[in-house]
Short mmCIF file of C-alpha atoms and ligand atoms in Angstrom, two decimals:
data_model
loop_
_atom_site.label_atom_id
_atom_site.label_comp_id
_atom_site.label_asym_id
_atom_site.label_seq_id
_atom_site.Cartn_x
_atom_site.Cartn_y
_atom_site.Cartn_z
CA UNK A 1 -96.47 -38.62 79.71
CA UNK A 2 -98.22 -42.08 79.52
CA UNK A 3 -97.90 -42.06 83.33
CA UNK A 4 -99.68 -39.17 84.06
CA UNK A 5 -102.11 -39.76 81.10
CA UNK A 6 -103.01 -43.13 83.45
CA UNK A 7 -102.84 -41.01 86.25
CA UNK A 8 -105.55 -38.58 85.11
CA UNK A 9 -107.70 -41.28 83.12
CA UNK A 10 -107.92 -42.37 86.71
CA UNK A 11 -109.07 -39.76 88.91
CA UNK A 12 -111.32 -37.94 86.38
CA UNK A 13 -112.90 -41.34 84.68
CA UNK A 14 -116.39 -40.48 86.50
CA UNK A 15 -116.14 -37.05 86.45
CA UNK A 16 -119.51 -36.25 83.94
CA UNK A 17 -118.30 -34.00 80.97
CA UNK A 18 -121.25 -31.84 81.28
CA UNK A 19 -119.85 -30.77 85.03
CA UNK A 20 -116.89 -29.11 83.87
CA UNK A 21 -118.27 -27.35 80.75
CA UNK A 22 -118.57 -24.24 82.21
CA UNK A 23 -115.79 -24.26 84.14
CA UNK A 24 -113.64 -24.60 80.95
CA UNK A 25 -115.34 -22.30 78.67
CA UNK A 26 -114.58 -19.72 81.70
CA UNK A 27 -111.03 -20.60 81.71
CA UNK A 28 -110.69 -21.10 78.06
CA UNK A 29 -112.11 -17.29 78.10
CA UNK A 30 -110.15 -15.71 81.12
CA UNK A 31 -106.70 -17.13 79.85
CA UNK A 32 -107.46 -15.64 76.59
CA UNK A 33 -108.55 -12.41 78.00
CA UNK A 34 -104.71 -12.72 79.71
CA UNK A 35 -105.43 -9.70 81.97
CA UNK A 36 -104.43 -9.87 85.57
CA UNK A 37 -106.62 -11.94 87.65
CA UNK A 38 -107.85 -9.88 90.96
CA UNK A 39 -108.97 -13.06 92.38
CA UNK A 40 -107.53 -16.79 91.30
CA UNK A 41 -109.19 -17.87 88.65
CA UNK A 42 -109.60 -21.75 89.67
CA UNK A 43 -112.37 -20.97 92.64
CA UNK A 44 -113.13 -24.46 93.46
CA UNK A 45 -112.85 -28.02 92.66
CA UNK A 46 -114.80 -28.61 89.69
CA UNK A 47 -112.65 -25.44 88.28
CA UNK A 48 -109.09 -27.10 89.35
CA UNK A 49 -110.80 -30.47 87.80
CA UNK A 50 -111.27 -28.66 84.35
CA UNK A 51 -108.17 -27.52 83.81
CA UNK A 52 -106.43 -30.77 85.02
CA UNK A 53 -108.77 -32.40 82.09
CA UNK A 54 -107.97 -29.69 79.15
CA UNK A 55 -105.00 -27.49 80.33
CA UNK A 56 -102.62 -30.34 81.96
CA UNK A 57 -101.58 -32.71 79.85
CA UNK A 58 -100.33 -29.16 77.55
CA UNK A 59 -98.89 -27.53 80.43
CA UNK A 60 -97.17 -30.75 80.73
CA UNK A 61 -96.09 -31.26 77.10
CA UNK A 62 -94.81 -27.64 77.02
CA UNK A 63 -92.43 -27.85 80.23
CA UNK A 64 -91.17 -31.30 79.14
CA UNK A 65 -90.35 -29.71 76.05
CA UNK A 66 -88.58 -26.93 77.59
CA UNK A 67 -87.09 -28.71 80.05
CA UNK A 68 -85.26 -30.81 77.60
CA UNK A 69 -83.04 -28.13 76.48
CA UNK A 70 -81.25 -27.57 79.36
CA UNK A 71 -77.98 -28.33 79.66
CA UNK A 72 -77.21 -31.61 81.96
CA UNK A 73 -77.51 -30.41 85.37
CA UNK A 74 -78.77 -33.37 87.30
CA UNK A 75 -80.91 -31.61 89.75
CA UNK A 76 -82.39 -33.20 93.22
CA UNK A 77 -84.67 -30.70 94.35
CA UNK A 78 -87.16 -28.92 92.57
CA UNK A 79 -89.60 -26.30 93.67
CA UNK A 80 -92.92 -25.60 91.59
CA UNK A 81 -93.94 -22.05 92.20
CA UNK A 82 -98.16 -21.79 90.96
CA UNK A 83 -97.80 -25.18 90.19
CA UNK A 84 -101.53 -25.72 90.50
CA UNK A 85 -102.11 -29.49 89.52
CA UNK A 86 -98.41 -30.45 88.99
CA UNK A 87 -98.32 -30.65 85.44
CA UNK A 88 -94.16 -29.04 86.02
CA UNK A 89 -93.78 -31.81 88.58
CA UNK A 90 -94.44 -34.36 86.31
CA UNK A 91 -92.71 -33.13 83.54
CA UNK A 92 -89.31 -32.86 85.90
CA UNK A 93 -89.64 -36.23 86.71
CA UNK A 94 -89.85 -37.92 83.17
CA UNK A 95 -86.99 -35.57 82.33
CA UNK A 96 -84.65 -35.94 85.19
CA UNK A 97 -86.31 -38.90 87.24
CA UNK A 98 -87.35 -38.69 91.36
CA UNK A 99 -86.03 -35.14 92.78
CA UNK A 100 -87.65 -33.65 96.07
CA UNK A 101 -90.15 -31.89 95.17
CA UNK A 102 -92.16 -28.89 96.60
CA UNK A 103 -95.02 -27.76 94.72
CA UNK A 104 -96.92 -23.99 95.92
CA UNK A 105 -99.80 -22.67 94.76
CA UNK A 106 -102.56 -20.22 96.50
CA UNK A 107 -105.92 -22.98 95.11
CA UNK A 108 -106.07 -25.81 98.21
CA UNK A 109 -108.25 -27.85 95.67
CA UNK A 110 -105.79 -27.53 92.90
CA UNK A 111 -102.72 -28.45 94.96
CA UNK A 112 -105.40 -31.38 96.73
CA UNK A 113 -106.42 -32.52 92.95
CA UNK A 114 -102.67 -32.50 91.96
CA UNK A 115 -102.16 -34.67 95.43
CA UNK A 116 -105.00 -37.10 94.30
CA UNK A 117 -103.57 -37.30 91.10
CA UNK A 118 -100.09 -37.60 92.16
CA UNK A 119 -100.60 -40.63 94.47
CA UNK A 120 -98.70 -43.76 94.31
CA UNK A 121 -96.67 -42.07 91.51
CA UNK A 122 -95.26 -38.96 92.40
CA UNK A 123 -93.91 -37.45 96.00
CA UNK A 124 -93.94 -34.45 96.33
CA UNK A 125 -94.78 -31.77 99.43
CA UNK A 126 -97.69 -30.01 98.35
CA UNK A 127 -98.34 -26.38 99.82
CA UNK A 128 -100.82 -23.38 99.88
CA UNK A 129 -98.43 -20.78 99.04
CA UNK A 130 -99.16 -17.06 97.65
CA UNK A 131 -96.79 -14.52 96.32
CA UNK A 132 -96.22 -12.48 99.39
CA UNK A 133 -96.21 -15.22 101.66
CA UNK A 134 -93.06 -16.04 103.06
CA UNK A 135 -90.04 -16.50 100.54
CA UNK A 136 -89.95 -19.98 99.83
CA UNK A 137 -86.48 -22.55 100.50
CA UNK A 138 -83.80 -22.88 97.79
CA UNK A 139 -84.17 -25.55 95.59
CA UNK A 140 -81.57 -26.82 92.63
CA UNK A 141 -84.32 -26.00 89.77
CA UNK A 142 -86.72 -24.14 89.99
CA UNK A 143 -90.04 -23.80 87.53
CA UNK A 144 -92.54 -21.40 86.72
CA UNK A 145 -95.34 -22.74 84.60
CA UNK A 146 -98.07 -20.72 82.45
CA UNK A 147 -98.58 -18.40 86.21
CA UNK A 148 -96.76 -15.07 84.90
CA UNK A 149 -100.42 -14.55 82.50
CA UNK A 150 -102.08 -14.21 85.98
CA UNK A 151 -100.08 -11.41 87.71
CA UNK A 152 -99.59 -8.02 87.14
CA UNK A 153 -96.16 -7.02 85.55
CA UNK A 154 -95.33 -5.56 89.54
CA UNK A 155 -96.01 -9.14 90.52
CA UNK A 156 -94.48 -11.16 87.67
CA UNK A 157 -91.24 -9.36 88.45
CA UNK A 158 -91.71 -10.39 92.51
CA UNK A 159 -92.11 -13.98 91.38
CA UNK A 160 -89.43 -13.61 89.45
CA UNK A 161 -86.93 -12.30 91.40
CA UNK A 162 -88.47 -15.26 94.25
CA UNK A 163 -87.90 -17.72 92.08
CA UNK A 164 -83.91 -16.65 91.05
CA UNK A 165 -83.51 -16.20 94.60
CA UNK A 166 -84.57 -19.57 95.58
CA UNK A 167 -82.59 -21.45 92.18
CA UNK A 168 -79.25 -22.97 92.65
CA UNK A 169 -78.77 -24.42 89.47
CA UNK A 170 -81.27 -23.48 87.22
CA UNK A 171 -84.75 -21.71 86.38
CA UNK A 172 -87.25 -22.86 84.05
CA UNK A 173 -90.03 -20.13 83.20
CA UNK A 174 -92.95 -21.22 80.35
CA UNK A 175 -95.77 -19.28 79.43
CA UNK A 176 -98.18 -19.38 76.31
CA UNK A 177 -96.96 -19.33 72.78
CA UNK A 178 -97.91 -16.08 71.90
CA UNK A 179 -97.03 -12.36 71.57
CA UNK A 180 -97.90 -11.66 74.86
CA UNK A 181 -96.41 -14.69 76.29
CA UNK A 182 -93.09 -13.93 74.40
CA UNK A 183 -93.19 -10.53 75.70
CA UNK A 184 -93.66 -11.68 79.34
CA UNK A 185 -90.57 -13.88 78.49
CA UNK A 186 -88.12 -11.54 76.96
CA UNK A 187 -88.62 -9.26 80.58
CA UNK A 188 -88.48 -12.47 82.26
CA UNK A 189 -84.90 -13.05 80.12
CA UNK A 190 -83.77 -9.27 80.89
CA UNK A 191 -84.30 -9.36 84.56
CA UNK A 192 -82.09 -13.06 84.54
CA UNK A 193 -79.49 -11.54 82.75
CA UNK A 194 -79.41 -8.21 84.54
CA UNK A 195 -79.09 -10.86 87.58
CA UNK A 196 -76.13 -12.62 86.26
CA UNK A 197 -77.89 -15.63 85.35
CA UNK A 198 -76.93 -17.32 81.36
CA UNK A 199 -79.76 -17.93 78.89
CA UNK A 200 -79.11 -21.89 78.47
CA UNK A 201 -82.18 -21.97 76.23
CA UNK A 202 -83.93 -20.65 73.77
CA UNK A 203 -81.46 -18.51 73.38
CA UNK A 204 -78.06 -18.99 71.40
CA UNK A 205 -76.96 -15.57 72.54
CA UNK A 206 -76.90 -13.20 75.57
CA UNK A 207 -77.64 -10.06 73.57
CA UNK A 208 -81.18 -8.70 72.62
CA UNK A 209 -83.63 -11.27 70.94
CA UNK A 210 -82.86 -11.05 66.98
CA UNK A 211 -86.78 -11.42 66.59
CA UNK A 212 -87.72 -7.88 68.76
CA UNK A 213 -90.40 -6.44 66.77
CA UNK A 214 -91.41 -8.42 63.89
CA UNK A 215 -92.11 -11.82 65.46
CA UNK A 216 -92.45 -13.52 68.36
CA UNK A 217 -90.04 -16.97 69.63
CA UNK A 218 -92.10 -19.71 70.17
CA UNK A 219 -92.27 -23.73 70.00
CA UNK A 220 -94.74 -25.98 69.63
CA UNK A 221 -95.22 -29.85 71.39
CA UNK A 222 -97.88 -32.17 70.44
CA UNK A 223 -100.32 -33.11 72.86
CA UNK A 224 -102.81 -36.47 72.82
CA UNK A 225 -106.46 -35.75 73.49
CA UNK A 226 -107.76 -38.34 76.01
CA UNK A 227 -111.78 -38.89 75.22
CA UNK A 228 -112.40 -36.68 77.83
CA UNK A 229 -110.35 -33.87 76.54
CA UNK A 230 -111.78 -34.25 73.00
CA UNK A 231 -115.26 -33.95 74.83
CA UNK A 232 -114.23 -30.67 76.81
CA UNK A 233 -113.29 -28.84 73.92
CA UNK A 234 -115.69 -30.48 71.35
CA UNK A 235 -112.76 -31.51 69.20
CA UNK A 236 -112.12 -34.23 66.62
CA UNK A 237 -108.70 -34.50 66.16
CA UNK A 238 -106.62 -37.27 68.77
CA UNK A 239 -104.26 -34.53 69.59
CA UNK A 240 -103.16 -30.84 69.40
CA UNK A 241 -100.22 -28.76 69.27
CA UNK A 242 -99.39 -26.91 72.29
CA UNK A 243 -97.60 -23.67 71.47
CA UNK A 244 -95.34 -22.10 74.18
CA UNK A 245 -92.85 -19.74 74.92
CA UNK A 246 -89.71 -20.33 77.41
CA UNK A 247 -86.59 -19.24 79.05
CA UNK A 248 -84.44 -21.89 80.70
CA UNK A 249 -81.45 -20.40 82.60
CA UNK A 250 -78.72 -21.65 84.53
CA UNK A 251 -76.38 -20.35 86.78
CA UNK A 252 -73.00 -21.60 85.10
CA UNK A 253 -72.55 -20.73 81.28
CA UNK A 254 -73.62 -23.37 78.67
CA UNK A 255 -73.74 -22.99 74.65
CA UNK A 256 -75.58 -23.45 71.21
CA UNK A 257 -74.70 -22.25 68.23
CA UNK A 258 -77.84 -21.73 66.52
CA UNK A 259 -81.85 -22.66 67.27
CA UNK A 260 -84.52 -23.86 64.22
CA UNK A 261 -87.30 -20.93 65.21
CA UNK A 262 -90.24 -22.66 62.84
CA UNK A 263 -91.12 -25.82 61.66
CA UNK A 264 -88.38 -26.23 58.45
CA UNK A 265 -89.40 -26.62 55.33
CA UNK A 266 -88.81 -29.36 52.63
CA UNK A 267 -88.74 -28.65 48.48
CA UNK A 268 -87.51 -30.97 46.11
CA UNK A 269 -84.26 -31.73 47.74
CA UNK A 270 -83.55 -28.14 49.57
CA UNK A 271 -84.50 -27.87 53.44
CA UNK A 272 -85.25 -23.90 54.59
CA UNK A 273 -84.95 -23.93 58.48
CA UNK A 274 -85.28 -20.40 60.17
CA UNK A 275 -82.22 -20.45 62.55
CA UNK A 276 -81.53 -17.91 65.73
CA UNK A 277 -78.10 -17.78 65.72
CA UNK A 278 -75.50 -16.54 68.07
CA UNK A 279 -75.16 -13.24 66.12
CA UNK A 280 -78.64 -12.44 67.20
CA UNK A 281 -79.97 -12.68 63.26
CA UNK A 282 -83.11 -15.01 63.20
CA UNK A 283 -82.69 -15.59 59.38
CA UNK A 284 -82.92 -18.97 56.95
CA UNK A 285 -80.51 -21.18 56.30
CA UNK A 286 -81.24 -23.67 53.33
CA UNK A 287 -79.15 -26.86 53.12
CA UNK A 288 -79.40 -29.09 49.48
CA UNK A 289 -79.33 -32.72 48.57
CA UNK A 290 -75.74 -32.31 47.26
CA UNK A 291 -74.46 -31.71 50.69
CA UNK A 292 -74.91 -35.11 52.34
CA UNK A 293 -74.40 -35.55 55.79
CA UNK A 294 -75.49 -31.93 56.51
CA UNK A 295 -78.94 -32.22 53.75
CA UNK A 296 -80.02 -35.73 55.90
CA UNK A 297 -79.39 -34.17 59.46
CA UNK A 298 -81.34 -31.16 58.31
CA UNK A 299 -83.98 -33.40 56.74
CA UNK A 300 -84.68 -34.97 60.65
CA UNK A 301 -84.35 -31.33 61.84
CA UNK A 302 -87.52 -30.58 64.20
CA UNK A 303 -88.90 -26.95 65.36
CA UNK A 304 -86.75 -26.69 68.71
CA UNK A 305 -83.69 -27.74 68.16
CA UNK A 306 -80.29 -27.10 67.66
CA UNK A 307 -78.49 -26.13 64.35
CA UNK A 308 -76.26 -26.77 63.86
CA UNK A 309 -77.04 -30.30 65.37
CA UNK A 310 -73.85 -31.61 66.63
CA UNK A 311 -72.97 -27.98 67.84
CA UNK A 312 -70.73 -27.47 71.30
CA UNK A 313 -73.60 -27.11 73.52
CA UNK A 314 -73.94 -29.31 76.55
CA UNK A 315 -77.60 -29.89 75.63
CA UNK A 316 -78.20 -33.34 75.69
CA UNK A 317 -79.57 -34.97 72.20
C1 SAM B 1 -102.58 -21.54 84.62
S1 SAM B 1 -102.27 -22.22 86.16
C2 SAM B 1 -100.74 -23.10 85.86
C3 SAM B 1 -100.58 -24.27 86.77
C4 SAM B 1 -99.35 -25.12 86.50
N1 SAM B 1 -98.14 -24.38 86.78
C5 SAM B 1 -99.34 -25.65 85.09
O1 SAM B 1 -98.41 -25.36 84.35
O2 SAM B 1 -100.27 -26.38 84.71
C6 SAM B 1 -101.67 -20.86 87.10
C7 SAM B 1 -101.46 -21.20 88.54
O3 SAM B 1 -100.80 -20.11 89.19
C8 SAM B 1 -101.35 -19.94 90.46
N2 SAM B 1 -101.18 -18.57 90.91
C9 SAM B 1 -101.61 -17.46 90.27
N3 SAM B 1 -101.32 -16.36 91.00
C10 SAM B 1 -100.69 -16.80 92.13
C11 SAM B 1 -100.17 -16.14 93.27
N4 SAM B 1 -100.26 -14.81 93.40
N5 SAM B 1 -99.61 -16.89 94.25
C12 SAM B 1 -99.55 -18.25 94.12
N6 SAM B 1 -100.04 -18.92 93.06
C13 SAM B 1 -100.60 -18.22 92.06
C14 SAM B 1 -102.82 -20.29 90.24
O4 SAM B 1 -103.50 -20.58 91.45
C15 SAM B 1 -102.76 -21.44 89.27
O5 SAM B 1 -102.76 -22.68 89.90
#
């Protein structure tokens, strides 16, 4: 992160807040709206400037995060499908180091930004690319960052079904931490599993999400505000919390035993963590002082990860 931090502190140091105002409050309003976009919704430079300014450095956060939980696969290529500025890119390489990379979006100035911001620190072949276009070359992992919001359902399932095509060893798809974004995931999850493809992560189960109905799986990664940032969204606070929603899938199988679904809480010597567990039941588990090893490894317990900790999964620690 403190690379591409630098990076961006870089390229948009003399870029006047006041510019991009509008731009963002746009954004800010069309990705909350969350309906389809009929045209892209970054329509020019100062647009694919904004959201590299308030939107990467989360994006980035979020598919570091998710990345993270999948099981050690070691890839060398990766291809970035809508990966606008290259927030994915980024976040492959601080989690697996230098891979080929390929990154396709349908914005010029968004993939010419991510170039610019990208330079001296990250290769990668960047290419206007829109769903339709010609299917795009295999790559070992493939990701699909915060793009699914944009399409309609017809198209999220294309890009979908793209992106599996293209994957050899695993598919990374993130979108925002809401009910909607769940929802998007959970079709996203079906149509991998009706594929052949195994949940690696969230997930410690094949079956039908435990949490159907009544709540919605989501995580949450902190994020530090650059000046700039704070100054885009007229905030105080040094950072935020970015809250996101993921499926990480692989093609070979790979295992947890259970997943903390909410930030645990700690009473007078009694931890409550919400855990997913393989049975499907999203449900708490509460651990007590007078059981030792298991009461301290539940006390370091985060939102995210694995519980049991030391489970059989292949996820790294
Ligand atoms: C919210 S941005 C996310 C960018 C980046 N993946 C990230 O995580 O920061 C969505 C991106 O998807 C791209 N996109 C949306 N619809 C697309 C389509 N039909 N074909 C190609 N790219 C598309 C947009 O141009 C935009 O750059």
């Amino acid at each position: 992160m403190s690379d591409l931090r630098t990076a961006l502190d870089a390229v948009l140091a003399d870029v006047p807040p006041a510019r991009l105002a509008d731009s963002v409050r746009r954004l800010i309003a069309d990705y909350r709206g969350g309906r389809p976009a009929e045209e892209p919704l970054l329509r020019n430079m100062v647009d694919a400037t904004a959201y590299a300014a308030y939107r990467m450095p989360a994006t980035h956060a979020a598919v570091t995060a998710a990345l993270r939980h999948l099981p050690p696969i070691g890839p060398r290529s990766l291809l970035d499908l809508g990966g606008g500025t290259g927030a994915a890119a980024w976040a492959v390489a601080d989690v697996f180091g230098t891979v080929g990379t390929t990154i396709l979006d349908q914005v010029p100035e968004a993939l010419k930004l991510g170039q610019r911001i990208a330079k001296g620190r990250l290769e990668a072949d960047w290419r206007q690319w829109r769903l339709g276009d010609e299917a795009p070359d295999e790559a070992d992992l493939v990701t699909v960052s915060y793009v699914l919001t944009e399409l309609t359902e017809e198209d999220q399932r294309s890009l979908v079904g793209l992106a599996a095509g293209a994957a050899r060893q695993a598919l990374v798809v993130v979108e925002p931490g809401t009910p909607q974004g769940y929802r998007r995931i959970l079709t996203v999850r079906d149509q991998l599993l009706a594929a052949g493809w195994t949940v690696a992560a969230p997930c410690p189960h094949q079956l039908a999400c435990g949490m159907r109905g009544r709540d919605w799986c989501h995580f949450s990664a902190r994020v530090n505000r650059s000046a700039l940032h704070r100054r885009l969204k007229d905030a105080q606070l040094g950072h935020e919390d970015e809250k996101f929603s993921f499926v990480a899938a692989t093609r070979t199988p790979s295992g947890t035993e259970g997943r903390i679904v909410r930030h645990p809480t700690f009473r007078k010597g009694l931890v409550t963590m919400q855990v997913c567990r393989e049975d499907t039941v999203v449900g708490p588990v509460l651990v007590s002082k007078r059981e030792g090893s298991r009461y301290k490894a539940a006390r370091d317990a985060e939102w995210g990860d694995r519980w049991p900790p030391h489970s059989s999964g292949s996820e790294p620690d």
